[in-house]
Coordinates of C-alpha atoms in Angstrom, one line a residue:
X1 CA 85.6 182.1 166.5
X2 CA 88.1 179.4 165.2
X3 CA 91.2 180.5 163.5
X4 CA 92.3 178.0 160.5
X5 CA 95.7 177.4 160.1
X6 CA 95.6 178.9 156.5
X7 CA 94.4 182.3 157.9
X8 CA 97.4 182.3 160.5
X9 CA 99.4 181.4 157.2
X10 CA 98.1 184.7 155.5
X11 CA 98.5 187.1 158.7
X12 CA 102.3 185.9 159.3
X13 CA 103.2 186.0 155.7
X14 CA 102.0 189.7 154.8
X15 CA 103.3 191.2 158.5
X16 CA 106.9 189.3 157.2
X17 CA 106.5 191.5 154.1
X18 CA 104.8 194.4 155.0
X19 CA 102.7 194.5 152.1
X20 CA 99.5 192.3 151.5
X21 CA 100.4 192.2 147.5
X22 CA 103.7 190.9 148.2
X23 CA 102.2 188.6 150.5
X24 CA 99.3 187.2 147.8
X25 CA 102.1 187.2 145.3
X26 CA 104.3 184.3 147.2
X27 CA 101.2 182.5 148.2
X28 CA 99.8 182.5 144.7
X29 CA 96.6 183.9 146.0
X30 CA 94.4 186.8 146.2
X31 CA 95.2 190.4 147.8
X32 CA 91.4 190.2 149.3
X33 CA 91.7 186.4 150.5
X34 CA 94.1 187.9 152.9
X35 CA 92.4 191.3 153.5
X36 CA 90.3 189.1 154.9
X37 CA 92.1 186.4 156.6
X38 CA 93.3 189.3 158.4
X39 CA 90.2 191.0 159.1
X40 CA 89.1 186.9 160.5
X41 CA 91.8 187.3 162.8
X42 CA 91.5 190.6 164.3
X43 CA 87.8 189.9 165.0
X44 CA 88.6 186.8 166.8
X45 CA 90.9 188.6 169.1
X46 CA 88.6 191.8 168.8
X47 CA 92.0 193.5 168.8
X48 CA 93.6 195.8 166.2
X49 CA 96.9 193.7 165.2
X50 CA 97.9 195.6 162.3
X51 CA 98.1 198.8 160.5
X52 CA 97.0 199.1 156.9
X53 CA 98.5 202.0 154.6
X54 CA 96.9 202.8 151.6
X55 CA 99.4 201.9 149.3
X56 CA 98.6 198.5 150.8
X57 CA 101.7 198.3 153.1
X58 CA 100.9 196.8 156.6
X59 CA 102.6 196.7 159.6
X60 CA 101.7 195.1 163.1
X61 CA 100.6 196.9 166.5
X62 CA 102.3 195.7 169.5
X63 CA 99.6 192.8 170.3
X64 CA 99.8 192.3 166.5
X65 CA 103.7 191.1 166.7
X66 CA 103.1 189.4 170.2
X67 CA 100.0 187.3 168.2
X68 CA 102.4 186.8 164.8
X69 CA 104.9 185.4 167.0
X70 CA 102.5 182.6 168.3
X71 CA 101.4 181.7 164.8
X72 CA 104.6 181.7 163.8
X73 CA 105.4 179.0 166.4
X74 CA 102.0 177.1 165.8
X75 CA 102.5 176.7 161.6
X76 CA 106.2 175.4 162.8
X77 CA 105.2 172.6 165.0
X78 CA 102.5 171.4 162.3
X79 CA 104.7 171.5 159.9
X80 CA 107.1 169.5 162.1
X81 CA 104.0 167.0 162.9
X82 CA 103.7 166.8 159.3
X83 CA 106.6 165.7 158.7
X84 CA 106.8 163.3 161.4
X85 CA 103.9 161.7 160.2
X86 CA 105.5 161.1 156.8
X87 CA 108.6 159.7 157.9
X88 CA 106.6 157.4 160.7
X89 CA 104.5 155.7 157.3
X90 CA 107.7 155.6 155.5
X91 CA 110.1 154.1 157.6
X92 CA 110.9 150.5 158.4
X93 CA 111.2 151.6 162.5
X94 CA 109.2 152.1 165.4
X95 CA 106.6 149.9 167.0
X96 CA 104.8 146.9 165.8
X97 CA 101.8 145.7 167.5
X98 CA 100.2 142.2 166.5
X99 CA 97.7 140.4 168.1
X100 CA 97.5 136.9 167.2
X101 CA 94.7 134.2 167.6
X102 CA 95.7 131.8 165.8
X103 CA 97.1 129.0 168.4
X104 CA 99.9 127.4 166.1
X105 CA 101.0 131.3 165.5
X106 CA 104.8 130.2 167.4
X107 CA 105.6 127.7 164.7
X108 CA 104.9 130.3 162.0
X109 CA 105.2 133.6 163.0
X110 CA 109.0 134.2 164.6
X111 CA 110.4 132.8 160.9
X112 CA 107.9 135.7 159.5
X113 CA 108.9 138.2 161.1
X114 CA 113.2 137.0 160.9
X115 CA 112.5 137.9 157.2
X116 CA 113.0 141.5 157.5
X117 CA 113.2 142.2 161.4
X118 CA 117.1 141.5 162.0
X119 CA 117.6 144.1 158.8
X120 CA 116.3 147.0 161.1
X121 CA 117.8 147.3 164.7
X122 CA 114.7 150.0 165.3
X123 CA 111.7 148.1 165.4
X124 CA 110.5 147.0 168.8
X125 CA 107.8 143.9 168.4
X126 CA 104.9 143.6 170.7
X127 CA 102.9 140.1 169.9
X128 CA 99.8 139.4 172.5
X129 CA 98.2 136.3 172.0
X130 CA 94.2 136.6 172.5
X131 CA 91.1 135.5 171.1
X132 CA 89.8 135.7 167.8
X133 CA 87.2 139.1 169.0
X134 CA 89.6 140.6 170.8
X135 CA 91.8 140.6 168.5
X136 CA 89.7 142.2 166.2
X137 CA 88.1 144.7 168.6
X138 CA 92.0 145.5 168.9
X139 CA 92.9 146.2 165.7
X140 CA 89.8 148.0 165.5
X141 CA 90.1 150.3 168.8
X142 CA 94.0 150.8 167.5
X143 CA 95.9 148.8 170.1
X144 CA 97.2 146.5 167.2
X145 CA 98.4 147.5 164.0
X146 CA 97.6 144.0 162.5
X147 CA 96.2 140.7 164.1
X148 CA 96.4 137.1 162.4
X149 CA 92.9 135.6 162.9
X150 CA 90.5 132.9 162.3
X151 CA 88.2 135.2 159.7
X152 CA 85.2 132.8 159.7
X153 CA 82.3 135.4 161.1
X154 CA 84.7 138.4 160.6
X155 CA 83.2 141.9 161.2
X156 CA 82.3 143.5 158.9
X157 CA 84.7 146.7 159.5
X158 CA 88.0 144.8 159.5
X159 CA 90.0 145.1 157.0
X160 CA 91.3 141.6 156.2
X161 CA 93.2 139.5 153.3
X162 CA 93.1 135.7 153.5
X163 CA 96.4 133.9 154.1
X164 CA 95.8 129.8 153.6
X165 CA 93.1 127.8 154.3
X166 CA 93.3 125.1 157.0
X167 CA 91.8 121.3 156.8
X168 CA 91.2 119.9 159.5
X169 CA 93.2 116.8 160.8
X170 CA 93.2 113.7 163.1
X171 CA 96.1 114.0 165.2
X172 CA 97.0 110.4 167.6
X173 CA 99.8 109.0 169.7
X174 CA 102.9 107.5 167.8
X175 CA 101.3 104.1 169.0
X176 CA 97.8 104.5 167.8
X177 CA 96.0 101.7 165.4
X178 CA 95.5 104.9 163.2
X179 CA 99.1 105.6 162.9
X180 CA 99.8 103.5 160.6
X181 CA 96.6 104.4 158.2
X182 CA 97.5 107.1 155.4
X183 CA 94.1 108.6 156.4
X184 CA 90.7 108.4 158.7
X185 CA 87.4 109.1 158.5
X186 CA 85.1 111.5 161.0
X187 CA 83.3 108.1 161.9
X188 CA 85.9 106.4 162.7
X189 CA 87.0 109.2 164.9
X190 CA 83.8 109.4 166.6
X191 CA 84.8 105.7 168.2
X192 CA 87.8 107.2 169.6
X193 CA 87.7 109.7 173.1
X194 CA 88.5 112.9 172.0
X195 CA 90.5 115.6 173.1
X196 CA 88.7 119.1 172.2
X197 CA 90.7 122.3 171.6
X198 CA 87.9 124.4 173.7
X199 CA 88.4 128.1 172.4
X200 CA 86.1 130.7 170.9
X201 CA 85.7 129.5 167.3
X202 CA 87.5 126.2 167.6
X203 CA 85.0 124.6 169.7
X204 CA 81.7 124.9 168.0
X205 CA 83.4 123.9 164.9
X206 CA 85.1 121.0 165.9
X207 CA 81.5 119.8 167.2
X208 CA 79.8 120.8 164.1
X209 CA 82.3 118.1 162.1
X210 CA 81.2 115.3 164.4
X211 CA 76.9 116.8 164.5
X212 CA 76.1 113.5 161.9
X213 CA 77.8 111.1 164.9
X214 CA 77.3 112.9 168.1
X215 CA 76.0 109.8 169.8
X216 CA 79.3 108.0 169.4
X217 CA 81.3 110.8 171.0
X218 CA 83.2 110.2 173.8
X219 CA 84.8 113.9 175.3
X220 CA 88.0 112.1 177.6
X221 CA 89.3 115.9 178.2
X222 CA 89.0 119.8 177.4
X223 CA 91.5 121.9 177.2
X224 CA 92.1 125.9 175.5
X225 CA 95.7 125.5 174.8
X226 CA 96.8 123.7 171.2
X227 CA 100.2 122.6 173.4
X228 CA 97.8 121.1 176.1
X229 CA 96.0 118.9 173.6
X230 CA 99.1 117.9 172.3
X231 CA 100.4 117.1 175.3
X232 CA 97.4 115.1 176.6
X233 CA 97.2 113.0 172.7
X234 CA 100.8 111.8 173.1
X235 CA 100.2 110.9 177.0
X236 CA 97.4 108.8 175.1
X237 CA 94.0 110.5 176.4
X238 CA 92.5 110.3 173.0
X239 CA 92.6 111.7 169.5
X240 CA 92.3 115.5 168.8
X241 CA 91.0 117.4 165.5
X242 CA 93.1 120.2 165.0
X243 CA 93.7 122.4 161.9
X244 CA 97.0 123.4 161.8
X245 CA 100.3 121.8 162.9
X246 CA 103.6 122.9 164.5
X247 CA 106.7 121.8 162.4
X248 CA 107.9 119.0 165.3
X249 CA 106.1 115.9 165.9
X250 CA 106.7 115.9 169.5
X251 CA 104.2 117.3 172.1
X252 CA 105.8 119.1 175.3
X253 CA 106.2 116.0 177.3
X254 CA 108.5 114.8 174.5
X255 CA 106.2 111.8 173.5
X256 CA 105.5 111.2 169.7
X257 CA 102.7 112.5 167.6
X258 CA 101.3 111.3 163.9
X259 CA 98.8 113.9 162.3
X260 CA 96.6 112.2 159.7
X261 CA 95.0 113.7 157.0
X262 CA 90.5 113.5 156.5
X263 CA 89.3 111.8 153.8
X264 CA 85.9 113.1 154.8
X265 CA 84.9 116.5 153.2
X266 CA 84.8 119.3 155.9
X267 CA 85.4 122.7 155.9
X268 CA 88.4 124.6 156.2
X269 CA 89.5 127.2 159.0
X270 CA 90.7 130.3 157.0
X271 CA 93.9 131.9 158.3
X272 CA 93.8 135.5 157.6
X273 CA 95.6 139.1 158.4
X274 CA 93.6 142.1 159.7
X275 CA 94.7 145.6 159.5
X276 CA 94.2 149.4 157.7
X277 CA 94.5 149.4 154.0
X278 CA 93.3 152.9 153.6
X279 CA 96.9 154.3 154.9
X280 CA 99.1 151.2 156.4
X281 CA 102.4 152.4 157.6
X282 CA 105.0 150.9 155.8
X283 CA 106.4 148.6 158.2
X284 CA 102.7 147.5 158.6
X285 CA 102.8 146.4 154.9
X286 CA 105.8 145.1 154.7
X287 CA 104.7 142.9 157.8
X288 CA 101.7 142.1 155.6
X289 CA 103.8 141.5 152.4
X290 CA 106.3 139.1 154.3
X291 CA 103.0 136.8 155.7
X292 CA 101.4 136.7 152.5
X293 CA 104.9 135.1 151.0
X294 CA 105.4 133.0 153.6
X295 CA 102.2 131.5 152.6
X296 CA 102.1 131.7 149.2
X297 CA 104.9 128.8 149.0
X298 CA 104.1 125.2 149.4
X299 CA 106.0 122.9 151.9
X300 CA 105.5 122.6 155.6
X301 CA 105.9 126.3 156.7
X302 CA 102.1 126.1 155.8
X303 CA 101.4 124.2 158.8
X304 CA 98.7 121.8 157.3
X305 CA 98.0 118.4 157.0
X306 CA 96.6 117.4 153.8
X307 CA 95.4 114.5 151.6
X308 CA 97.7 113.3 149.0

């Protein structure tokens, strides 16, 4: 038979007094609740641990002090795990764990998490780049307490608030004829070889922009790294459509780039934050609150290229 931890309350709480009506008295309960909390107890064990007088005085046999003693021990550790728990939803310390698909997340997030992470010498970050399902099969099995994400085809059991919605862009060579155009079309970037960004989500919507001109597309490389494609635009492989942008216009290999806005009208990506509302700890929402007002402000933290 299972023994609840109010019943174990009950037992330790009249053997400390020696009387059950004392006992119901502190506890704000009745005499018979703990009559029988006691009886519970002593069948469970099918021992005699106490010794009830008439005038409702009680005192414990042998195996009855032995048994208190445990409990005693027992109702102090979960109160100590109580505890615990409060101060680990409270505090701006321990561990945070972020999973991140969201390939420009290196322009953006370090300056996120600066805004309150230097204030606390106790957190420990833990950032794992992945893609956009297992990152959402992680903050589901618990491995991450939040995960930025592309939240087109979301599950439905995560958690999520949106954080900015991306256009998509042509980005070219410093050199390119497009350069010096304040915007292009998708037809005129079907002419062009492309570079694709060949990641889970990424890929098929990239070829869904160009479905009304996939006979004029040209594929000059693949590659599932945002830096790659950079690197291969500015070695002058082709043009890319990307959604968002780092803050420098130079790819790895130090050659320029020129990100042009769409005039055609396509659908965003949507940039979005996973994680528990029901109980977030609090450094969890203050990660949460700090991305939300990094976004909420206009300028080129945003990351996006947009028509004027």
């Amino acid at each position: 038979m299972a023994i609840s931890l109010k019943a174990m309350e009950y037992f330790t709480t009249a053997l400390r007094h020696g009387n059950i009506s004392k006992a119901a008295s502190e506890l704000n309960i009745a005499a018979s609740a703990i009559g029988a909390a006691i009886d519970q107890i002593e069948a469970a064990f099918d021992l005699t641990l106490t010794i009830r007088q008439r005038s409702r005085g009680i005192e414990a046999t042998a195996s009855g002090r032995h048994v208190a003693k445990k409990f005693e021990r027992l109702l102090e550790d979960y109160a100590a795990v109580l505890t615990e728990g409060t101060d680990l939803k409270q505090a701006l310390s321990g561990t945070l764990r972020i999973g991140y698909y969201a390939p420009i997340a290196p322009a953006f997030l370090p300056p996120i998490l600066a805004s309150f992470v230097p204030k606390w010498d106790s957190i420990t970050l833990h950032l794992d780049e992945c893609d956009n399902d297992s990152a959402q099969d992680g903050l589901l099995q618990g491995r991450y307490d939040a995960i930025l994400f592309v939240s087109e085809g979301v599950r439905p059991s995560v958690d999520f608030d949106v954080l900015i919605q991306a256009p998509a862009y042509c980005l070219v060579p410093a050199g390119h004829a497009f350069a010096r155009q304040s915007s292009v079309t998708v037809a005129q970037i079907a002419r062009q070889p492309l570079v694709v960004l060949n990641r889970p989500v990424a890929a098929p919507y990239y070829q869904s922009l160009f479905d009304a001109h996939a006979n004029d597309i040209t594929i000059a490389a693949y590659a599932n790294s945002t830096e790659m494609v950079r690197s291969l635009v500015s070695a002058g492989h082709g043009c890319a459509v990307l959604n968002m942008q780092p803050l420098t216009q130079q790819s790895y290999c130090g050659a320029s780039l020129v990100s042009l806005p769409i005039s055609d009208p396509l659908p965003p990506l949507t940039l979005s934050i996973g994680y528990s509302k029901t109980r977030p700890r609090r450094l969890v929402q203050h990660f949460v609150n700090a991305c939300r007002a990094h976004f909420a402000e206009e300028g080129p933290q945003q990351c996006l290229v947009a028509l004027k």
